[in-house]
Every structure is written in structure tokens, then in C-alpha cells.
Tab-separated table of C-alpha atoms in Angstrom:
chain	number	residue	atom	x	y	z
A	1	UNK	CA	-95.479	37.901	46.125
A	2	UNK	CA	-97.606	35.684	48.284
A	3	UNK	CA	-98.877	38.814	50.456
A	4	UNK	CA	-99.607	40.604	47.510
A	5	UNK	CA	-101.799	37.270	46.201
A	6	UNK	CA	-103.311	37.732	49.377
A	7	UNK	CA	-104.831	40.889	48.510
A	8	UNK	CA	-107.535	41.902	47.658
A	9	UNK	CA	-107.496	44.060	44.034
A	10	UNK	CA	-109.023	47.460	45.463
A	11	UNK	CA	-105.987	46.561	48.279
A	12	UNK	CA	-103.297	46.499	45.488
A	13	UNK	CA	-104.438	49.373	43.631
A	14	UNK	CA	-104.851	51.783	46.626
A	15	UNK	CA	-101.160	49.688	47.782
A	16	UNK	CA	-99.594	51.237	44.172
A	17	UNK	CA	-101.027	54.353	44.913
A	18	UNK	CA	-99.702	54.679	48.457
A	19	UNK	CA	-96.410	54.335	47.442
A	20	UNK	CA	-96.631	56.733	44.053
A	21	UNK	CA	-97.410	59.463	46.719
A	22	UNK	CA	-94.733	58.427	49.142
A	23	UNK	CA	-92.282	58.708	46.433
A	24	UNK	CA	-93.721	62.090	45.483
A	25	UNK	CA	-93.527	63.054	49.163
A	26	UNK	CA	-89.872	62.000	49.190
A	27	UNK	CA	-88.326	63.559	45.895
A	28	UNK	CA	-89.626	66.578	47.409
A	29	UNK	CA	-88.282	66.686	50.083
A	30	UNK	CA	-85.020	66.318	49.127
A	31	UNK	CA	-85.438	68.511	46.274
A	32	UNK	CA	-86.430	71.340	49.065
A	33	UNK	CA	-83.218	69.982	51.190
A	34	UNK	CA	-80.992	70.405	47.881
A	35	UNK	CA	-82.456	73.787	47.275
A	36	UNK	CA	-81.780	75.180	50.891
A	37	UNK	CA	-77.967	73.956	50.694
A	38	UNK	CA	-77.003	75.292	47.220
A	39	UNK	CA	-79.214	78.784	48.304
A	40	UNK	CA	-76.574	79.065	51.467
A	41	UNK	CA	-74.118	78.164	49.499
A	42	UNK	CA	-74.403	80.944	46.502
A	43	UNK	CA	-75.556	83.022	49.419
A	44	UNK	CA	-71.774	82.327	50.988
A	45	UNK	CA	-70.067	82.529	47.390
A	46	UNK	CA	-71.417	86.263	46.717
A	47	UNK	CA	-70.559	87.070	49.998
A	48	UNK	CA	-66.744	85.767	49.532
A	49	UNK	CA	-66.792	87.430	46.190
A	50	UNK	CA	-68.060	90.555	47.430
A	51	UNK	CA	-65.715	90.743	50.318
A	52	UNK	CA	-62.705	90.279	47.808
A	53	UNK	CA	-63.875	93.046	46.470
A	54	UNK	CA	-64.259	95.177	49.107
A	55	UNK	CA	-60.201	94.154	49.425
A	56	UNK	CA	-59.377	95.269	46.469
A	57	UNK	CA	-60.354	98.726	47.059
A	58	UNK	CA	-57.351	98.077	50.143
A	59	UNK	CA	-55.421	96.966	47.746
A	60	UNK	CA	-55.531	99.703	45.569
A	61	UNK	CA	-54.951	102.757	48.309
A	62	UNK	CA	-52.190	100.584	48.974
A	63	UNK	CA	-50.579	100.851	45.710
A	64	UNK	CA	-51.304	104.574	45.433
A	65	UNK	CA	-49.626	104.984	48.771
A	66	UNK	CA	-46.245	102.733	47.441
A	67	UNK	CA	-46.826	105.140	44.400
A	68	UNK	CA	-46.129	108.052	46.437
A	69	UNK	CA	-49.489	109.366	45.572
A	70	UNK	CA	-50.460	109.959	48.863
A	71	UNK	CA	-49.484	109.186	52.457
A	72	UNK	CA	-50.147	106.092	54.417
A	73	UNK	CA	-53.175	108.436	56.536
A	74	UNK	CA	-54.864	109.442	53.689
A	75	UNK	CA	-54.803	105.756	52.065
A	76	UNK	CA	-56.349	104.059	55.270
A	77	UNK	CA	-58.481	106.861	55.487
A	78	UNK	CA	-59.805	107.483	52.263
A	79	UNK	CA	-60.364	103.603	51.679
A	80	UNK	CA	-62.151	103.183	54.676
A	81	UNK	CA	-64.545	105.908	53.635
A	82	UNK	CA	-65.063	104.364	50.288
A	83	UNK	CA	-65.734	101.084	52.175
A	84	UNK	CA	-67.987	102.593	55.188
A	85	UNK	CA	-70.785	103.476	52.304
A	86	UNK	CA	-70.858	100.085	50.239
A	87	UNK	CA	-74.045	98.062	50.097
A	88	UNK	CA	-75.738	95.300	48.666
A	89	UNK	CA	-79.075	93.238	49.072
A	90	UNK	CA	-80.653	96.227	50.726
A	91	UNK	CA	-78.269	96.713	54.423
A	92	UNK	CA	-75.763	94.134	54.150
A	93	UNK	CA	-72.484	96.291	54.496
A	94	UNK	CA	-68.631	95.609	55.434
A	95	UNK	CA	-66.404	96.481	58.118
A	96	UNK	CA	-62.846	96.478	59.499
A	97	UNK	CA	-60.800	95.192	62.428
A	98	UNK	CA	-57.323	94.777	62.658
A	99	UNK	CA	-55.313	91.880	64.475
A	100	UNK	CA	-55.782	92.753	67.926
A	101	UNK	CA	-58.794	92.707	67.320
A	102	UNK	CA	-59.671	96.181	67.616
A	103	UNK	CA	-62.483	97.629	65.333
A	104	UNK	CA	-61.142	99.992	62.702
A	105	UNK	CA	-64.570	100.778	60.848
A	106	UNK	CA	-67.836	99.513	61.572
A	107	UNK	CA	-70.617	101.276	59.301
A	108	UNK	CA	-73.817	100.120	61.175
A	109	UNK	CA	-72.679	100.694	64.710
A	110	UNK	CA	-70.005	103.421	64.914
A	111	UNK	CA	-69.866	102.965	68.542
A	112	UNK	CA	-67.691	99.721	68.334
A	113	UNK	CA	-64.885	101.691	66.270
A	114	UNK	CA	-61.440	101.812	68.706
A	115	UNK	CA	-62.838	99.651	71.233
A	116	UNK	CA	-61.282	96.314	71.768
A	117	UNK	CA	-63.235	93.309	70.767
A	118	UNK	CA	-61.276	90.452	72.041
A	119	UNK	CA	-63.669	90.145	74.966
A	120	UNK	CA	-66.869	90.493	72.426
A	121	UNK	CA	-68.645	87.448	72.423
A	122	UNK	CA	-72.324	86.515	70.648
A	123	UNK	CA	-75.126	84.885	72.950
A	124	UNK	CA	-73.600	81.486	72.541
A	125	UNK	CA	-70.847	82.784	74.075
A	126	UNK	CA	-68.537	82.705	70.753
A	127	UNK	CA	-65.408	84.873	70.676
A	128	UNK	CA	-66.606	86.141	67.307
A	129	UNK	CA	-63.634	88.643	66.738
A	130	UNK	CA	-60.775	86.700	68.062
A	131	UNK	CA	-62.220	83.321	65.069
A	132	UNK	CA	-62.416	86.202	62.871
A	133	UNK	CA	-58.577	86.877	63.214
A	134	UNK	CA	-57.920	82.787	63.803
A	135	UNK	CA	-59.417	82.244	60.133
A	136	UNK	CA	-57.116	84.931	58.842
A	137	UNK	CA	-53.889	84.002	60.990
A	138	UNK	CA	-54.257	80.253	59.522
A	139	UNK	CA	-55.437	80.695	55.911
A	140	UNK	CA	-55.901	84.211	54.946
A	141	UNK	CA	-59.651	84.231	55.661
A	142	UNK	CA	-62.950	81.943	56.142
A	143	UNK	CA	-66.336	81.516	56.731
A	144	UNK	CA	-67.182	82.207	60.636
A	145	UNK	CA	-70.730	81.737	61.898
A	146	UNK	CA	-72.107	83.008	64.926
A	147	UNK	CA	-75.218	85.224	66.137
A	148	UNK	CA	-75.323	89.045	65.699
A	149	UNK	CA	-78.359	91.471	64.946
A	150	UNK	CA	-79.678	93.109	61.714
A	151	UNK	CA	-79.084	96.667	60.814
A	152	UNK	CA	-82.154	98.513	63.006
A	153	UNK	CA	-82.642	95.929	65.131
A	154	UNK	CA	-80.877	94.587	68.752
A	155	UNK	CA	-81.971	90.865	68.248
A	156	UNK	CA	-78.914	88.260	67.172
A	157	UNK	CA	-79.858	86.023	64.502
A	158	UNK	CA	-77.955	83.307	62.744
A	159	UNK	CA	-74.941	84.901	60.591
A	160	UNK	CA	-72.212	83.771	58.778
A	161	UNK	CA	-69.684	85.887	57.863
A	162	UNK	CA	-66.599	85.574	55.584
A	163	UNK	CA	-63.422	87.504	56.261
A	164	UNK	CA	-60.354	88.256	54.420
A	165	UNK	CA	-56.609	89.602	55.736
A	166	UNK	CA	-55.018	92.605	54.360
A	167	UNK	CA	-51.554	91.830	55.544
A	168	UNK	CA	-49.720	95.193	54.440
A	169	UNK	CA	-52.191	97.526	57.072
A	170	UNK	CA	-52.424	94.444	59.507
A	171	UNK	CA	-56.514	94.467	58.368
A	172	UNK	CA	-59.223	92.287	58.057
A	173	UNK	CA	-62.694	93.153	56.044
A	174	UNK	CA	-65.667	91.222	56.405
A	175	UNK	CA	-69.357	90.895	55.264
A	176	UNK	CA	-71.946	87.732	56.346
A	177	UNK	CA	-75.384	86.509	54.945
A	178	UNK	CA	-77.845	86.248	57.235
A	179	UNK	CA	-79.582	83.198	57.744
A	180	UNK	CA	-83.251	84.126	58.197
A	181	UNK	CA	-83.007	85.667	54.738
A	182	UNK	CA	-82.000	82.389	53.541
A	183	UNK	CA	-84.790	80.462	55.719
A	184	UNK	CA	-86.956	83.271	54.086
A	185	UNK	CA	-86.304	82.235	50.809
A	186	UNK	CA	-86.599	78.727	51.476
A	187	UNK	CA	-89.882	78.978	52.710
A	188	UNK	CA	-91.092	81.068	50.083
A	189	UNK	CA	-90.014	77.907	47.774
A	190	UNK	CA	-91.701	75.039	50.447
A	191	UNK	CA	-94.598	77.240	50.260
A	192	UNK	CA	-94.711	76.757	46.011
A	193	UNK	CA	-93.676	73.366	45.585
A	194	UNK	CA	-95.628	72.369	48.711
A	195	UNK	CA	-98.760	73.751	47.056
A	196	UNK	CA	-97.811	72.173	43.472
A	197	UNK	CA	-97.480	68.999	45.434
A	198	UNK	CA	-100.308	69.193	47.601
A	199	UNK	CA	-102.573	69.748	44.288
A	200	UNK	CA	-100.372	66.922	42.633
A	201	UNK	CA	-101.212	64.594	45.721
A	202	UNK	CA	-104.805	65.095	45.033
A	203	UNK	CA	-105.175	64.774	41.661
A	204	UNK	CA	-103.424	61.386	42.008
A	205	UNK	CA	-106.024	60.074	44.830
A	206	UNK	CA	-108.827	61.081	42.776
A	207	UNK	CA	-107.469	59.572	40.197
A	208	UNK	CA	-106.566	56.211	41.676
A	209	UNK	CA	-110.249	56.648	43.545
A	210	UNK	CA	-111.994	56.678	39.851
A	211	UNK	CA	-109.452	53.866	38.650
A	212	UNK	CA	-109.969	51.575	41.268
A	213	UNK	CA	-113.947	52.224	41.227
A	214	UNK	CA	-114.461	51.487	37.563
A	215	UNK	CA	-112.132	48.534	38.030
A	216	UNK	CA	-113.789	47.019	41.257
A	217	UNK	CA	-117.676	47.734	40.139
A	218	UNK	CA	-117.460	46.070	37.031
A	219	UNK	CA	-115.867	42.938	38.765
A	220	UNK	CA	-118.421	42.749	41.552
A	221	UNK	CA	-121.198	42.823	38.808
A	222	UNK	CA	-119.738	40.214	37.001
A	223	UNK	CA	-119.526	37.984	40.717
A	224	UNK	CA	-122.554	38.592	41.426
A	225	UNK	CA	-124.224	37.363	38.365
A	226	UNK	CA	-121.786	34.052	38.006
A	227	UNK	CA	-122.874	33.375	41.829
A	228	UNK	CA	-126.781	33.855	40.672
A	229	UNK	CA	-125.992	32.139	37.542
A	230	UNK	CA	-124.813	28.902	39.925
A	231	UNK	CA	-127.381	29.301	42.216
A	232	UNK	CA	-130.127	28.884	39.186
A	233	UNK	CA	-130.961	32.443	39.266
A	234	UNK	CA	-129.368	33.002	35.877
């Protein structure tokens, strides 16, 4: 209390507003921070959700297999093709490895399909396959990130992938978000509320400018005359 005594008025006021844009400042900050971990996170949900579904079409040329409806072959086969040509959010797309791991389907790059991937590993030198099956073979399937390129491209970027077992065919099927389109979206959001802020920040200075101006003049008017008025001047 002292130091603020101390002060001078225009001190305090500009003080006051110093700290109302600080605050502003903070809040949005972690407002963007909030925003960027619930996007990955929905971005990781829809990805689980859509793998699961992607399962269920296993599932289901399973149960017409058990049914006698057709032979083991033509299940694999037939849901592998149905599986090869989903999509979603433009490329995204699923594939298939077993337990070896040894990829079954792979709809971007046929070129992996047959070959062995325990060996396969991503620029950071991650086993990618082998977590792949480790996240099945200890709770059915899980999120696995690592570094792997887009769909027309040979760069790695950030991924994360979820993965989920199909224990009758000795299967996994997967499907990841990548996370430049998340960092995309983010900074298509610091970008708006950056500029709302940015505007907000300097209406508030103006404001506080005017304030603290028609405050301030009035009182140095008013000293002045009381120091003329006791120097005789009055």
C-alpha cells in the first residue's frame, strides 16, 4: 500500500491498466492451450471410434464365415477389400498387420503388403510396428505416436495412430491423426483470437490513454492555479 501511495496517479492508472492487459494476455493463452488439447483429443476419439469401426466390418466376415456363408479366404479377403477403400477427412485411411508384424493390407503404399515390418522403424528410430502389436498384446489396442509421411508425400510428420486386435484372424487395424492438421487448426484459431485480442488490447490502451488524460489535466489545472493562488497571483 505504501508503494502504491508513492505513486504518482497517471502511475496507478497506467499500473491498473498494465495488469488488465496482462490478465487478458494470460486467459488467452490458456484458452488457446485448452483448445489445442481437447482438438487432439476429439481428433484421437474419432480416430478410436473410427478404427472400431473399421473392426467391425472384421467382425462381421467373421461371423459370416462361422455361419458357413463363406470360407475363411473369401472372409479375409473380401473384408480387406471393403477396408482397403475407406476414407475420411479427405486421405486418412486404415490398414492391416498381423502379429508378426507382417503387413496384411496397406491402402496408400501397397508395396509394404507381405513384407516384414519388425525391423521398420520411423526417423526417431521407433519400432513403430512391433508398439503397434505391444499395445494390442497388453490391452487390446492404444494410441502409438511416432513419425510417418502423408498420403503423396515422402516427408514423416508427427502421427498418432490408434490400433485395435482382431484376435480370431491374429489382426490388427489401425488409423492415426496427423498432427500438423491439428497444429493447422490451432493456428487458424491463434490467428482469430490473437486478432480479437490484439484489437481488444488496443481499445483498452486508448481507453486508459483518454481516462488517465482527462483525469490528470484537470488536476494539473487545478495545481497550478492553487500554487498561483498562494503565490498572490490569484
Amino acid at each position: 500500500m505504501n508503494l502504491m501511495r508513492n505513486l504518482r496517479i497517471n502511475a496507478r492508472l497506467w499500473l491498473l491498466t498494465i495488469l488488465a492487459l496482462a490478465g487478458v494476455i494470460v486467459v488467452t493463452l490458456i484458452s488457446l492451450s485448452m483448445f489445442n488439447s481437447k482438438l487432439l483429443q476429439e481428433k484421437e476419439l474419432q480416430t478410436r471410434k473410427l478404427v472400431e469401426t473399421a473392426h467391425s466390418i472384421l467382425v462381421a466376415h467373421h461371423g459370416l464365415m462361422e455361419k458357413g456363408e463363406i470360407d475363411e479366404a473369401a472372409a479375409k479377403a473380401s473384408a480387406l477389400k471393403v477396408i482397403k477403400t475407406m476414407r475420411y477427412d479427405g486421405s486418412n485411411y486404415f490398414w492391416v498387420n498381423d502379429m508378426h508384424p507382417r503387413m496384411i493390407m496397406h491402402p496408400v503404399k501397397p508395396a509394404l503388403d507381405g513384407k516384414d515390418l519388425t525391423d521398420l522403424k520411423d526417423p526417431n528410430g521407433k519400432r513403430l510396428f512391433v508398439e503397434f502389436v505391444d499395445a494390442v498384446k497388453s490391452s487390446g489396442g492404444g494410441m502409438v505416436p511416432y513419425l510417418w509421411p502423408k498420403p503423396g508425400s515422402e516427408d514423416p510428420v508427427q502421427k498418432i495412430s490408434y490400433v485395435k486386435g482382431f484376435a480370431p484372424w491374429g489382426w490388427i487395424v489401425g488409423s492415426g491423426v496427423y498432427i500438423d492438421d491439428v497444429e493447422a487448426a490451432f493456428r487458424k484459431e491463434l490467428f482469430t483470437l490473437g486478432t480479437i485480442v490484439l484489437v481488444i488490447l488496443v481499445l483498452l490502451a486508448g481507453l486508459s490513454f483518454i481516462i488517465t488524460t482527462s483525469i490528470i489535466s484537470p488536476l494539473r489545472k487545478t495545481t497550478r492555479a492553487m500554487h498561483d493562488i498562494s503565490q498572490g497571483e490569484g
